[in-house]
Amino acid sequence: DQQVKQNSPSLSVQEGRISILNCDYTNSMFDYFLWYKKYPAEGPTFLISISSIKDKNEDGRFTVFLNKSAKHLSLHIVPSQPGDSAVYFCAAIWSTSGTYKYIFGTGTRLKVLA
Amino acid sequence: DGGITQSPKYLFRKEGQNVTLSCEQNLNHDAMYWYRQDPGQGLRLIYYSQIVNDFQKGDIAEGYSVSREKKESFPLTVTSAQKNPTAFYLCASSMKGIRGYTFGSGTRLTVV
């Protein structure tokens, strides 16, 4: 059972426009969410995170929104740039006994068209 | 520069052979992890280790083995028992109690 779902495997956006990547989760115990960006043949790199007690976190062109009632989070990239073309993974975390446990979504491939 | 290094980047294995993937970090991180990435399936946890000489099975540990004899090193052995080993393997590390992972650049294993 996939507890973290990214239902769109791919997304194409024109350069300069907004990219919106979505992630749905099922477990209310998750207390932190992260987005990672991954280029082909490389490891993922951390992009932005949000605590479950917040509903928005912004870092430059990247904003993550959390809707707890809908168990939904989204990553907005404005304006989108060709270098943003990558696979984006959302991850949900819950803590137990001082340890953090991760679940990753399946990823969304973003293509920004010049 | 501190970081996490995986080697080799590409690895070919004949069926029936065991093969070991290397993961070394100089970040002084306590915890290390091995993930496998397959198309359309995201990242799935194979094994993780919170401290030296201790490790736990993840979601898909069958056919894999690990060791954690040093804090810096967490090698993964893909055994002949792993039925579908062709994949991209990612190693990650983190400080205990810290949420963010640092990932290595990955090893692509292909069975020929």
Short mmCIF file of C-alpha atoms in Angstrom, two decimals:
data_model
loop_
_atom_site.label_atom_id
_atom_site.label_comp_id
_atom_site.label_asym_id
_atom_site.label_seq_id
_atom_site.Cartn_x
_atom_site.Cartn_y
_atom_site.Cartn_z
CA ASP A 1 0.00 0.00 0.00
CA GLN A 2 1.58 3.24 -1.16
CA GLN A 3 1.36 5.70 1.72
CA VAL A 4 2.86 8.53 -0.31
CA LYS A 5 1.63 8.97 -3.84
CA GLN A 6 2.69 11.17 -6.69
CA ASN A 7 -0.04 10.52 -9.20
CA SER A 8 1.52 12.41 -12.10
CA PRO A 9 4.54 10.56 -13.46
CA SER A 10 5.45 13.49 -15.69
CA LEU A 11 4.77 17.18 -16.23
CA SER A 12 5.78 19.62 -18.96
CA VAL A 13 5.81 23.36 -18.38
CA GLN A 14 6.89 26.32 -20.44
CA GLU A 15 9.89 28.29 -19.20
CA GLY A 16 8.84 31.20 -17.00
CA ARG A 17 5.53 29.62 -16.03
CA ILE A 18 4.60 27.98 -12.75
CA SER A 19 5.29 24.28 -12.15
CA ILE A 20 3.06 22.56 -9.63
CA LEU A 21 4.02 19.11 -8.41
CA ASN A 22 1.59 17.23 -6.20
CA CYS A 23 1.87 14.60 -3.51
CA ASP A 24 -0.85 12.83 -1.51
CA TYR A 25 -0.38 10.85 1.66
CA THR A 26 -2.52 8.61 3.79
CA ASN A 27 -0.87 8.54 7.22
CA SER A 28 -1.77 11.32 9.66
CA MET A 29 1.27 10.40 11.79
CA PHE A 30 3.71 11.91 9.32
CA ASP A 31 5.25 14.94 10.99
CA TYR A 32 7.53 16.28 8.31
CA PHE A 33 7.59 16.41 4.53
CA LEU A 34 10.48 17.00 2.16
CA TRP A 35 11.00 17.45 -1.55
CA TYR A 36 14.08 16.09 -3.29
CA LYS A 37 15.26 16.80 -6.80
CA LYS A 38 17.06 14.18 -8.84
CA TYR A 39 18.98 14.44 -12.11
CA PRO A 40 19.62 11.28 -14.17
CA ALA A 41 22.42 9.07 -12.85
CA GLU A 42 22.82 11.24 -9.75
CA GLY A 43 21.63 11.01 -6.18
CA PRO A 44 18.66 13.10 -5.02
CA THR A 45 19.41 16.45 -3.44
CA PHE A 46 17.32 18.08 -0.77
CA LEU A 47 15.17 20.95 -2.01
CA ILE A 48 12.71 22.16 0.60
CA SER A 49 10.81 20.85 3.60
CA ILE A 50 7.77 21.63 5.71
CA SER A 51 6.72 20.66 9.19
CA SER A 52 3.24 19.24 9.68
CA ILE A 53 2.38 22.18 11.92
CA LYS A 54 2.86 24.64 9.06
CA ASP A 55 0.91 25.12 5.88
CA LYS A 56 3.48 26.93 3.77
CA ASN A 57 7.22 27.22 3.44
CA GLU A 58 9.00 29.35 0.88
CA ASP A 59 12.59 29.37 -0.33
CA GLY A 60 13.32 31.54 -3.32
CA ARG A 61 11.48 30.21 -6.35
CA PHE A 62 10.27 27.15 -4.42
CA THR A 63 7.20 27.06 -2.19
CA VAL A 64 5.71 24.02 -0.54
CA PHE A 65 2.07 24.02 0.56
CA LEU A 66 0.58 21.55 3.00
CA ASN A 67 -3.14 20.87 3.27
CA LYS A 68 -3.51 18.57 6.24
CA SER A 69 -7.25 18.10 5.94
CA ALA A 70 -6.81 16.87 2.38
CA LYS A 71 -3.53 15.07 3.19
CA HIS A 72 -2.00 16.82 0.23
CA LEU A 73 1.16 18.75 -0.37
CA SER A 74 2.37 20.56 -3.42
CA LEU A 75 5.59 22.10 -4.63
CA HIS A 76 5.37 25.30 -6.65
CA ILE A 77 8.28 26.49 -8.76
CA VAL A 78 7.97 30.06 -10.03
CA PRO A 79 9.31 30.96 -12.52
CA SER A 80 10.27 27.59 -13.97
CA GLN A 81 13.68 27.35 -15.60
CA PRO A 82 15.12 24.72 -17.96
CA GLY A 83 17.59 23.71 -15.21
CA ASP A 84 14.62 22.66 -13.07
CA SER A 85 14.04 19.72 -15.42
CA ALA A 86 14.51 16.69 -13.19
CA VAL A 87 12.61 14.06 -11.24
CA TYR A 88 11.06 15.37 -8.04
CA PHE A 89 10.37 13.06 -5.10
CA CYS A 90 8.25 13.95 -2.13
CA ALA A 91 9.08 12.20 1.12
CA ALA A 92 7.13 11.87 4.33
CA ILE A 93 8.77 11.33 7.68
CA TRP A 94 7.63 10.22 11.05
CA SER A 95 9.73 9.99 14.17
CA THR A 96 9.88 7.06 16.51
CA SER A 97 12.26 6.72 19.45
CA GLY A 98 14.50 9.47 18.15
CA THR A 99 14.74 7.86 14.73
CA TYR A 100 13.29 9.31 11.57
CA LYS A 101 11.63 6.95 9.11
CA TYR A 102 11.16 8.00 5.51
CA ILE A 103 8.70 7.03 2.83
CA PHE A 104 9.31 8.31 -0.68
CA GLY A 105 6.79 8.92 -3.39
CA THR A 106 7.28 7.46 -6.86
CA GLY A 107 8.52 10.70 -8.37
CA THR A 108 7.32 13.18 -11.00
CA ARG A 109 9.49 13.97 -13.99
CA LEU A 110 9.38 17.70 -14.71
CA LYS A 111 10.37 18.99 -18.10
CA VAL A 112 10.70 22.74 -18.51
CA LEU A 113 10.52 23.74 -22.14
CA ALA A 114 12.63 26.66 -23.36
CA ASP B 1 34.93 18.56 1.05
CA GLY B 2 32.60 16.37 3.06
CA GLY B 3 30.39 14.03 1.17
CA ILE B 4 29.20 10.54 0.46
CA THR B 5 30.88 8.47 -2.23
CA GLN B 6 29.49 5.48 -4.02
CA SER B 7 31.57 3.28 -6.25
CA PRO B 8 31.59 2.11 -8.89
CA LYS B 9 29.18 4.27 -10.86
CA TYR B 10 28.37 1.42 -13.25
CA LEU B 11 28.61 -2.27 -12.45
CA PHE B 12 27.89 -5.33 -14.53
CA ARG B 13 27.30 -8.70 -12.96
CA LYS B 14 26.79 -12.13 -14.38
CA GLU B 15 23.84 -14.10 -13.17
CA GLY B 16 24.67 -16.18 -10.12
CA GLN B 17 27.44 -13.88 -8.91
CA ASN B 18 27.54 -11.84 -5.74
CA VAL B 19 28.63 -8.24 -6.08
CA THR B 20 29.43 -5.56 -3.48
CA LEU B 21 28.61 -1.88 -3.83
CA SER B 22 30.71 0.56 -1.87
CA CYS B 23 29.44 3.53 0.15
CA GLU B 24 31.77 5.78 2.12
CA GLN B 25 30.98 9.03 3.93
CA ASN B 26 33.19 11.57 5.66
CA LEU B 27 30.36 13.62 7.11
CA ASN B 28 30.58 11.98 10.53
CA HIS B 29 26.98 10.88 10.09
CA ASP B 30 25.67 8.22 12.42
CA ALA B 31 23.05 6.67 10.17
CA MET B 32 23.46 5.20 6.72
CA TYR B 33 20.91 3.78 4.30
CA TRP B 34 20.65 1.83 1.07
CA TYR B 35 17.81 2.47 -1.37
CA ARG B 36 16.93 0.99 -4.69
CA GLN B 37 15.30 2.99 -7.47
CA ASP B 38 13.26 1.31 -10.19
CA PRO B 39 11.25 3.13 -12.86
CA GLY B 40 7.84 4.12 -11.54
CA GLN B 41 8.54 2.82 -8.03
CA GLY B 42 10.35 5.61 -6.30
CA LEU B 43 12.97 4.82 -3.71
CA ARG B 44 12.63 1.67 -1.68
CA LEU B 45 14.62 1.03 1.47
CA ILE B 46 16.84 -2.06 1.47
CA TYR B 47 18.81 -1.78 4.72
CA TYR B 48 19.72 0.91 7.20
CA SER B 49 22.15 1.32 10.05
CA GLN B 50 21.82 3.75 12.94
CA ILE B 51 25.17 2.95 14.58
CA VAL B 52 28.30 0.92 13.96
CA ASN B 53 27.89 -2.86 14.15
CA ASP B 54 24.12 -2.60 13.97
CA PHE B 55 21.78 -2.63 10.97
CA GLN B 56 18.13 -3.27 10.23
CA LYS B 57 16.21 -4.65 7.29
CA GLY B 58 14.20 -2.25 5.23
CA ASP B 59 11.23 -3.02 3.02
CA ILE B 60 13.04 -5.10 0.39
CA ALA B 61 16.01 -6.72 2.15
CA GLU B 62 15.68 -10.18 0.60
CA GLY B 63 18.70 -11.08 -1.50
CA TYR B 64 20.87 -8.33 0.00
CA SER B 65 23.34 -8.16 2.88
CA VAL B 66 25.22 -5.32 4.55
CA SER B 67 27.86 -4.69 7.17
CA ARG B 68 28.71 -1.66 9.29
CA GLU B 69 32.15 -2.28 10.75
CA LYS B 70 33.15 1.38 10.52
CA LYS B 71 31.12 4.53 10.91
CA GLU B 72 32.26 5.76 7.51
CA SER B 73 31.43 2.67 5.51
CA PHE B 74 28.24 0.77 4.68
CA PRO B 75 28.84 -1.71 1.83
CA LEU B 76 25.91 -3.50 0.21
CA THR B 77 26.25 -7.00 -1.21
CA VAL B 78 23.78 -8.04 -3.87
CA THR B 79 23.67 -11.81 -3.67
CA SER B 80 22.69 -14.36 -6.27
CA ALA B 81 19.46 -14.81 -4.30
CA GLN B 82 18.24 -11.38 -5.43
CA LYS B 83 15.92 -12.24 -8.29
CA ASN B 84 15.85 -8.91 -10.05
CA PRO B 85 19.01 -7.01 -9.16
CA THR B 86 19.21 -4.68 -12.17
CA ALA B 87 18.49 -1.23 -10.71
CA PHE B 88 19.95 2.08 -9.61
CA TYR B 89 21.25 1.85 -6.04
CA LEU B 90 21.50 4.88 -3.78
CA CYS B 91 23.31 5.20 -0.50
CA ALA B 92 22.40 7.96 1.95
CA SER B 93 23.51 9.15 5.35
CA SER B 94 22.21 11.42 8.09
CA MET B 95 23.01 12.54 11.58
CA LYS B 96 20.88 10.83 14.21
CA GLY B 97 17.88 12.97 14.93
CA ILE B 98 18.32 15.06 11.78
CA ARG B 99 15.68 14.79 9.12
CA GLY B 100 17.60 15.48 5.94
CA TYR B 101 19.51 12.85 4.06
CA THR B 102 22.66 13.34 2.05
CA PHE B 103 22.65 11.00 -0.93
CA GLY B 104 25.53 9.55 -2.89
CA SER B 105 25.56 9.74 -6.66
CA GLY B 106 24.39 6.16 -7.08
CA THR B 107 25.54 2.91 -8.68
CA ARG B 108 23.77 1.43 -11.65
CA LEU B 109 23.93 -2.34 -11.49
CA THR B 110 23.13 -4.39 -14.58
CA VAL B 111 22.93 -8.15 -14.67
CA VAL B 112 24.13 -9.60 -17.95
#
